[in-house]
mmCIF file of C-alpha atoms and ligand atoms in Angstrom:
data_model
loop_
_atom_site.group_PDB
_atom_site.id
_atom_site.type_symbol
_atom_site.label_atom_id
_atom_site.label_comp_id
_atom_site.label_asym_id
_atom_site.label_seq_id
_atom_site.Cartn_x
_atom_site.Cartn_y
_atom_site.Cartn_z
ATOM 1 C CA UNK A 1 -15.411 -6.826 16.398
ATOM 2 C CA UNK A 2 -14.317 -8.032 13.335
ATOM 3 C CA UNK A 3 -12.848 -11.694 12.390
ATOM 4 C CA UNK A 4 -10.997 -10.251 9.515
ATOM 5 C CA UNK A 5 -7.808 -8.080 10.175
ATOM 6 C CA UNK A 6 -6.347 -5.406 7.408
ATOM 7 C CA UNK A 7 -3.212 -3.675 7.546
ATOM 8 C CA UNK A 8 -2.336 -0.521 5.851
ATOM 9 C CA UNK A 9 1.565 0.006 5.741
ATOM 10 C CA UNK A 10 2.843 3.104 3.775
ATOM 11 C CA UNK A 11 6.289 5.597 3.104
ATOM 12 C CA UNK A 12 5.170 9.088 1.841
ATOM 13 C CA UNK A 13 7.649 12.243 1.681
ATOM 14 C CA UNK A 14 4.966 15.286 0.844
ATOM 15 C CA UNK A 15 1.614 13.221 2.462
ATOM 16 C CA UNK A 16 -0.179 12.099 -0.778
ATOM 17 C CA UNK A 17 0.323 8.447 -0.634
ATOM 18 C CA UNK A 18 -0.774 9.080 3.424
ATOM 19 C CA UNK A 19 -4.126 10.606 2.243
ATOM 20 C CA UNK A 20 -4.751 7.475 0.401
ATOM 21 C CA UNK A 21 -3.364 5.348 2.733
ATOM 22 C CA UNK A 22 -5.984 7.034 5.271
ATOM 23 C CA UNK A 23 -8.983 6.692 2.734
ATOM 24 C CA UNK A 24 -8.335 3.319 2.037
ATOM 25 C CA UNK A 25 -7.804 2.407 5.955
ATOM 26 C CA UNK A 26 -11.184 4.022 6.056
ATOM 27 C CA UNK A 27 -13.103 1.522 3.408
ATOM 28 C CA UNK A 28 -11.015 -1.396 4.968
ATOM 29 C CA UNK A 29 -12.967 -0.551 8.190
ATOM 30 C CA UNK A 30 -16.320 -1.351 7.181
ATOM 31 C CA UNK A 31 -15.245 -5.596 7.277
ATOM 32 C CA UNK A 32 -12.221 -5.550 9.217
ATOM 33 C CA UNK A 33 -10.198 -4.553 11.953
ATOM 34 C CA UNK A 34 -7.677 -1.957 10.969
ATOM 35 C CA UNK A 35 -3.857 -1.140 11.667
ATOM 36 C CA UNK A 36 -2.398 2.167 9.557
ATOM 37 C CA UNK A 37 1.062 2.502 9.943
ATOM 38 C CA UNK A 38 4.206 4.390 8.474
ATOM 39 C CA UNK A 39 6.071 2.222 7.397
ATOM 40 C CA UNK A 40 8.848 3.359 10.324
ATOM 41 C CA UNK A 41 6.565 2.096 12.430
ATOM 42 C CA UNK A 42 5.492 -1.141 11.327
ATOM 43 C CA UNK A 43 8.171 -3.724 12.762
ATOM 44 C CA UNK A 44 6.008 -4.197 15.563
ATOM 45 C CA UNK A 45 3.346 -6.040 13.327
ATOM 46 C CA UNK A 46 3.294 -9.336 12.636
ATOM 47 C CA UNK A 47 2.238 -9.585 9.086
ATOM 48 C CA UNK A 48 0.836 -13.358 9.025
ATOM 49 C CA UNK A 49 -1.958 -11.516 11.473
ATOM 50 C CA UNK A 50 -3.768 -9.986 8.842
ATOM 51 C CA UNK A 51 -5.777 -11.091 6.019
ATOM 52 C CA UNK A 52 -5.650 -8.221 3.911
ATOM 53 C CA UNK A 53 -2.198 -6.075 3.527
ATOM 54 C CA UNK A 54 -1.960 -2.962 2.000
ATOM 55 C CA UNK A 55 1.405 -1.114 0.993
ATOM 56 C CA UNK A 56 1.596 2.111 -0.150
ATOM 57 C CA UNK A 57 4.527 3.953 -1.345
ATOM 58 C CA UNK A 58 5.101 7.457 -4.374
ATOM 59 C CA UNK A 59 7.482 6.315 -7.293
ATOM 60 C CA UNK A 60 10.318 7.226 -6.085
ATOM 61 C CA UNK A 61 14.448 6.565 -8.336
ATOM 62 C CA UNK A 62 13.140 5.738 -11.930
ATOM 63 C CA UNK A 63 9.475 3.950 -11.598
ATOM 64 C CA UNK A 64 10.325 2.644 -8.357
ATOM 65 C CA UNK A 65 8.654 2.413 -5.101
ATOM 66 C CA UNK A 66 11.142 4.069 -2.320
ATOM 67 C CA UNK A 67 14.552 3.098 -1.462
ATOM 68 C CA UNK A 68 15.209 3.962 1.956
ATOM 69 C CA UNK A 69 12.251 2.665 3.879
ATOM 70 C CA UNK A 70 9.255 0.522 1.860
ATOM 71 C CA UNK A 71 11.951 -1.178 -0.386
ATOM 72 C CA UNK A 72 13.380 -2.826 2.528
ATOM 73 C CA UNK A 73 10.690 -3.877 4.510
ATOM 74 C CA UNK A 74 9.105 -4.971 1.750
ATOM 75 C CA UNK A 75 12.258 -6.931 0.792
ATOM 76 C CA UNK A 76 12.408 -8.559 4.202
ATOM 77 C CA UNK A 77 8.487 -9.366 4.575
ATOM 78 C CA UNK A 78 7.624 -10.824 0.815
ATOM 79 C CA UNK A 79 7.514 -13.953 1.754
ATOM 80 C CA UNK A 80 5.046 -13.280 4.221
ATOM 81 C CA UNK A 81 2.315 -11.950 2.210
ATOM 82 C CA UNK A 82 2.092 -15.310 0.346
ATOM 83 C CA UNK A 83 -1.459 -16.546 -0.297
ATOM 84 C CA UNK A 84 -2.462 -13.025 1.065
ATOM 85 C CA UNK A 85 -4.430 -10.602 -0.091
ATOM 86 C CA UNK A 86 -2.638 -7.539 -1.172
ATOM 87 C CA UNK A 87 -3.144 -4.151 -2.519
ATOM 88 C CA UNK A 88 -0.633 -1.815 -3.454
ATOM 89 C CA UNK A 89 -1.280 2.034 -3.709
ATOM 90 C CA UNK A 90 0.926 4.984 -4.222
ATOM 91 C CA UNK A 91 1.114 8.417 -5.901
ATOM 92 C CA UNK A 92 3.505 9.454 -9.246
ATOM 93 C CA UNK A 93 4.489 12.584 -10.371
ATOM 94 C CA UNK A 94 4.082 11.953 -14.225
ATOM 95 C CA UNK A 95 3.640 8.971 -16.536
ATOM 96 C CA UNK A 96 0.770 6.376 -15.512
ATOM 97 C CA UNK A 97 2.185 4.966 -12.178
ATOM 98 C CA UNK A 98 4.522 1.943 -14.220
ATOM 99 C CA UNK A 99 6.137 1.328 -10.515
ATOM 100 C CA UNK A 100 3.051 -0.213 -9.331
ATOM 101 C CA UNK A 101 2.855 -2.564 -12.305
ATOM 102 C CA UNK A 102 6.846 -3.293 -11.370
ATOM 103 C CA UNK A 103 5.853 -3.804 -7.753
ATOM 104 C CA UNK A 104 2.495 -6.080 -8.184
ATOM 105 C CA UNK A 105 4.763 -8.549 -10.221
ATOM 106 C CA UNK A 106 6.937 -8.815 -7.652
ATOM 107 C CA UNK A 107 4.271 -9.631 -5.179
ATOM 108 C CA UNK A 108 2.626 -11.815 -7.245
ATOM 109 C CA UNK A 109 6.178 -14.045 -8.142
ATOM 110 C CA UNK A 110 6.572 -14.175 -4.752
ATOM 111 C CA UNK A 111 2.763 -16.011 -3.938
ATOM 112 C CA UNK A 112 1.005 -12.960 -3.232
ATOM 113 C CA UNK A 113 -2.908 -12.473 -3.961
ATOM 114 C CA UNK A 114 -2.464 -9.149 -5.587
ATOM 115 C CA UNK A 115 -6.465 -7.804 -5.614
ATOM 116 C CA UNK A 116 -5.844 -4.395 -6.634
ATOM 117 C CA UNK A 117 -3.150 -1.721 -7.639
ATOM 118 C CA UNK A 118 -4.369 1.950 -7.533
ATOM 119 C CA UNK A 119 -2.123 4.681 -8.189
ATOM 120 C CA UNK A 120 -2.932 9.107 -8.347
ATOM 121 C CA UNK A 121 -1.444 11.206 -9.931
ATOM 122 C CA UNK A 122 0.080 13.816 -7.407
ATOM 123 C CA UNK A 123 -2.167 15.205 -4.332
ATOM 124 C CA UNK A 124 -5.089 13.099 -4.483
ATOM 125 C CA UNK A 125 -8.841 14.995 -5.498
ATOM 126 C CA UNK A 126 -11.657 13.922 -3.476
ATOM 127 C CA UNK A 127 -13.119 11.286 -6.601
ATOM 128 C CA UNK A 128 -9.557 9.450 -5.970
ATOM 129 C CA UNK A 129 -10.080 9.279 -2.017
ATOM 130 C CA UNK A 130 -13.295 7.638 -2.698
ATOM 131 C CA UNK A 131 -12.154 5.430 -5.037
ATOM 132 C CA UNK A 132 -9.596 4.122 -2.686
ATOM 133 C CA UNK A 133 -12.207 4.004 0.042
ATOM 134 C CA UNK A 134 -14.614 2.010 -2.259
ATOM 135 C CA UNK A 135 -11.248 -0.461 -3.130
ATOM 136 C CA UNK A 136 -11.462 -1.231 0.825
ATOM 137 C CA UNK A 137 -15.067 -1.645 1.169
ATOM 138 C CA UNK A 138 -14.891 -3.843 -1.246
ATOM 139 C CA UNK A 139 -11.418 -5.798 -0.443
HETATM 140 C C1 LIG B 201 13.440 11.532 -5.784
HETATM 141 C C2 LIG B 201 12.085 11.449 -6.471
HETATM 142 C C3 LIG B 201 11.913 10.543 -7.498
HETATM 143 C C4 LIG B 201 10.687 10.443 -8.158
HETATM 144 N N1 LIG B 201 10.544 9.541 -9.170
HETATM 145 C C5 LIG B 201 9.356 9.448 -9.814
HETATM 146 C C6 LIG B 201 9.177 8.532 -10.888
HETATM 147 O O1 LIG B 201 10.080 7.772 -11.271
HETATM 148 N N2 LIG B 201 7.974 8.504 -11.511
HETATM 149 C C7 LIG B 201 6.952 9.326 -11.149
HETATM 150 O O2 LIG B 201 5.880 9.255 -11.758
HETATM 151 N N3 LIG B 201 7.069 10.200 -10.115
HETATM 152 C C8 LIG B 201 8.240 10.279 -9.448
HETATM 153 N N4 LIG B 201 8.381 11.177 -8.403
HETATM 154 C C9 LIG B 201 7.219 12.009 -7.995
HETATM 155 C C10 LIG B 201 6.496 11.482 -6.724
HETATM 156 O O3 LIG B 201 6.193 10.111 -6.859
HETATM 157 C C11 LIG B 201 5.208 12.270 -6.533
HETATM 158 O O4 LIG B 201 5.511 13.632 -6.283
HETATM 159 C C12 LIG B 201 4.289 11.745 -5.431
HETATM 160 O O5 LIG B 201 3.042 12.399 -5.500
HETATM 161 C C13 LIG B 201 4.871 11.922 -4.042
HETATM 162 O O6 LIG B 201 4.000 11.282 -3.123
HETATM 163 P P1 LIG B 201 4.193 11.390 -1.548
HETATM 164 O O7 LIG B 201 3.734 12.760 -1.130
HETATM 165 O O8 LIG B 201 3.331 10.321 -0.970
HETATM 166 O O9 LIG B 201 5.636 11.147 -1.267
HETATM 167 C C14 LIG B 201 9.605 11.282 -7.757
HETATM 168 C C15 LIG B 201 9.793 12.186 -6.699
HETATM 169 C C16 LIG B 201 11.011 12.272 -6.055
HETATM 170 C C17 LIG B 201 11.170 13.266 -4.913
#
């Protein structure tokens, strides 16, 4: 058992942001205690539980993280990742992944410990799942 507890909460249409989301659940378990959810399912967790909180989502609209699910449980749960430490992940389809930039200073005017941002370009290669991984290891 672990003291430290992760969470790993992310929207993905065509599963690339879930492959990271599942590589970076995977580093996170080497220190902590782990939950990996869709973001559909993630109302059931209490988000001042964890230590570390991960949130993954593909731009989506124009350099934007998605609008029908991650935007607003994100919306309703800022304020709880306050003096947390975050890291926000996600897969684009062209440019250099500007919606994460967007997103972290969000996070961060709203308190939160923003540790890392990683973003892939399309279906992530192997070198980008261990990246990720490493980012968790090292969280
Ligand atoms: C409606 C829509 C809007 C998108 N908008 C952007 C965008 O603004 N910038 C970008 O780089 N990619 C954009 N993309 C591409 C996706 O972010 C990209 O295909 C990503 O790999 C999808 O990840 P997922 O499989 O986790 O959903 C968009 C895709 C869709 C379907």
């Amino acid at each position: 058992m672990f003291s430290m507890k992760a969470c790993v909460i992310y929207f993905t249409t065509s599963g690339n942001t879930e492959m990271l989301a599942e590589s970076l659940a995977e580093g996170l378990r080497s220190k902590a205690e782990v939950e990996l959810k869709k973001v559909s399912d993630a109302e059931t967790l209490n988000l001042s539980d964890f230590d570390i909180i991960a949130l993954g989502s593909p731009a989506q609209g124009t350099e934007e993280i998605d609008e029908t699910e991650m935007k607003p449980f994100y919306d309703s749960h800022v304020d709880e990742l306050k003096g947390k430490k975050v890291i926000l992940f996600g897969c684009f389809g062209w440019g250099d992944g500007m919606f994460l930039d967007t997103w972290k200073d969000d996070a961060v005017s709203h308190g939160a410990n923003v540790i890392k941002t990683y973003g892939n370009l399309e279906t992530p290669e192997a070198a980008a799942l261990d990246e990720i991984k490493e980012i968790g290891a090292n969280a």
